[in-house]
Amino acid sequence: EGGMNAIRLRVWVNPANGWCNTADVMSKALRAKALGMKILIDFHYSDSGADPGQQTKPAAWKAETIAQLIASVSDHTKEVLNALKTNNVVPAWVQVGNETNDGMLWPEGKASMNMANFAALINSGYDAVKSIFPSTKVIMHLSNGFDNSLFRSMFDGLKSNNAKWDVIGMSLYPTAGNWADLNRQCIANMSDMISRYGKDIMICEVGMPVSDSSACKSFIQDLIAKSKSIPNNKCLGVFY
């Protein structure tokens, strides 16, 4: 009723309180499917939220080598997606890692320490997704969508290590004072990513403090309008 036609569901491996585990994700996915909404499954590969400041391995994977972590990423991804498949839920998109500005599953998968390891983890997730849902698009997701140098550095590094992805995902969390500038920079970055790598783009997360609700509305309206102006519908949409 609010105009939303898709939902993004995060997945944690063994969360302490059960939220965002496989069963919780499944219940939400079934509700979304019943409403005719598209679904994005967002793998954090952690027991809690992963972001640029924390990419903590699940407790069960803590002592694993990089080879074992690669296998665990594959197994976990397949387990969750097979549960969806059993319930006839087909996600439109799957995100392999969340805001992986410096890789994931630290320290083994920390990009600044070993980009090849990070690329191998990404490819393990990518191949797992395609083995269950061949037509589902796989997203590689970084925060700070305004930061072109970050995106070039990370995706150049991944490309040189033969990483695979279908969509470049971005987050954007401006303030009431800088959202207009960051929106312009984000759109410029989106255009550069499309021309540089030939991939679609998605704004996977946006937000602003609730105390700035008026500015937040203006920010989101402007970002959606700018996203729709990207030629050939190469920006797939905006998740708020």
Phi, psi and omega in degrees: 000335178272003178094001179277139182234010179207155179226144181248122185244121180276149181238126173249156188284296178226070183295145186299322185254005177091338179299134176072016169277181186301316182295319180293317177299319181298317181296321179290320181296321178294322176297316180296316179300318180297334178269003179075022182268146170287156186232134170247125176260123189247100180279122177268340184051048180204168176273354178209190187296133174254139180205183184302336182266350182207120175229068188277128178299147171303147181305322182291342182255005192304321185264009187282147173284172179298322178297320178290323178295321177300318179292321180294320176302314180297311184297314181296315180299313180295321181300311181294315183290327175295324176298319177296314182299320179300329180262016177059035174254119180248109179290141176289326183219150171228131179263125179259092184096150183238120180049058186272056181300331177227044177082199183209172179050057181292148001272344187301322183259019179287119189297321182291342177263324183201090181295328180296320176298315180300315179299322179294321176295317178299315181294327176297315177294317180301310182295325178296317179301310185294333180290335180261315183229086186301332184267353180289137181274135181260130184254136167256126194236125173238156174271183178055060182300348178277348191265089184297323182295322176299311184294317178298314182299312184291314184284331171297316180296317178295318180298319181292342176255019173063031175288154183242136174202157180252329186224140174262120181258149182226150166249156177210116180232078181279182174251171177299335184271337187239006187298323182296317178295316182292326175298316179298317180293323179295315180296320177297320178295319178302314180298320179294318180297320180297315182286328185283322186242350178070027182247157171289164182237151172218138169271104188276336181209133166220157177181169179203154180306142182299336178293343179251043190300321180295314178295323180298318178298315179298318179300311183291319178300316181294318181294319178296316179298315180295321180297321179291340180279349177296127185301151172061027178052036182286341170268119188281339179154183183230124173261128178254000000 
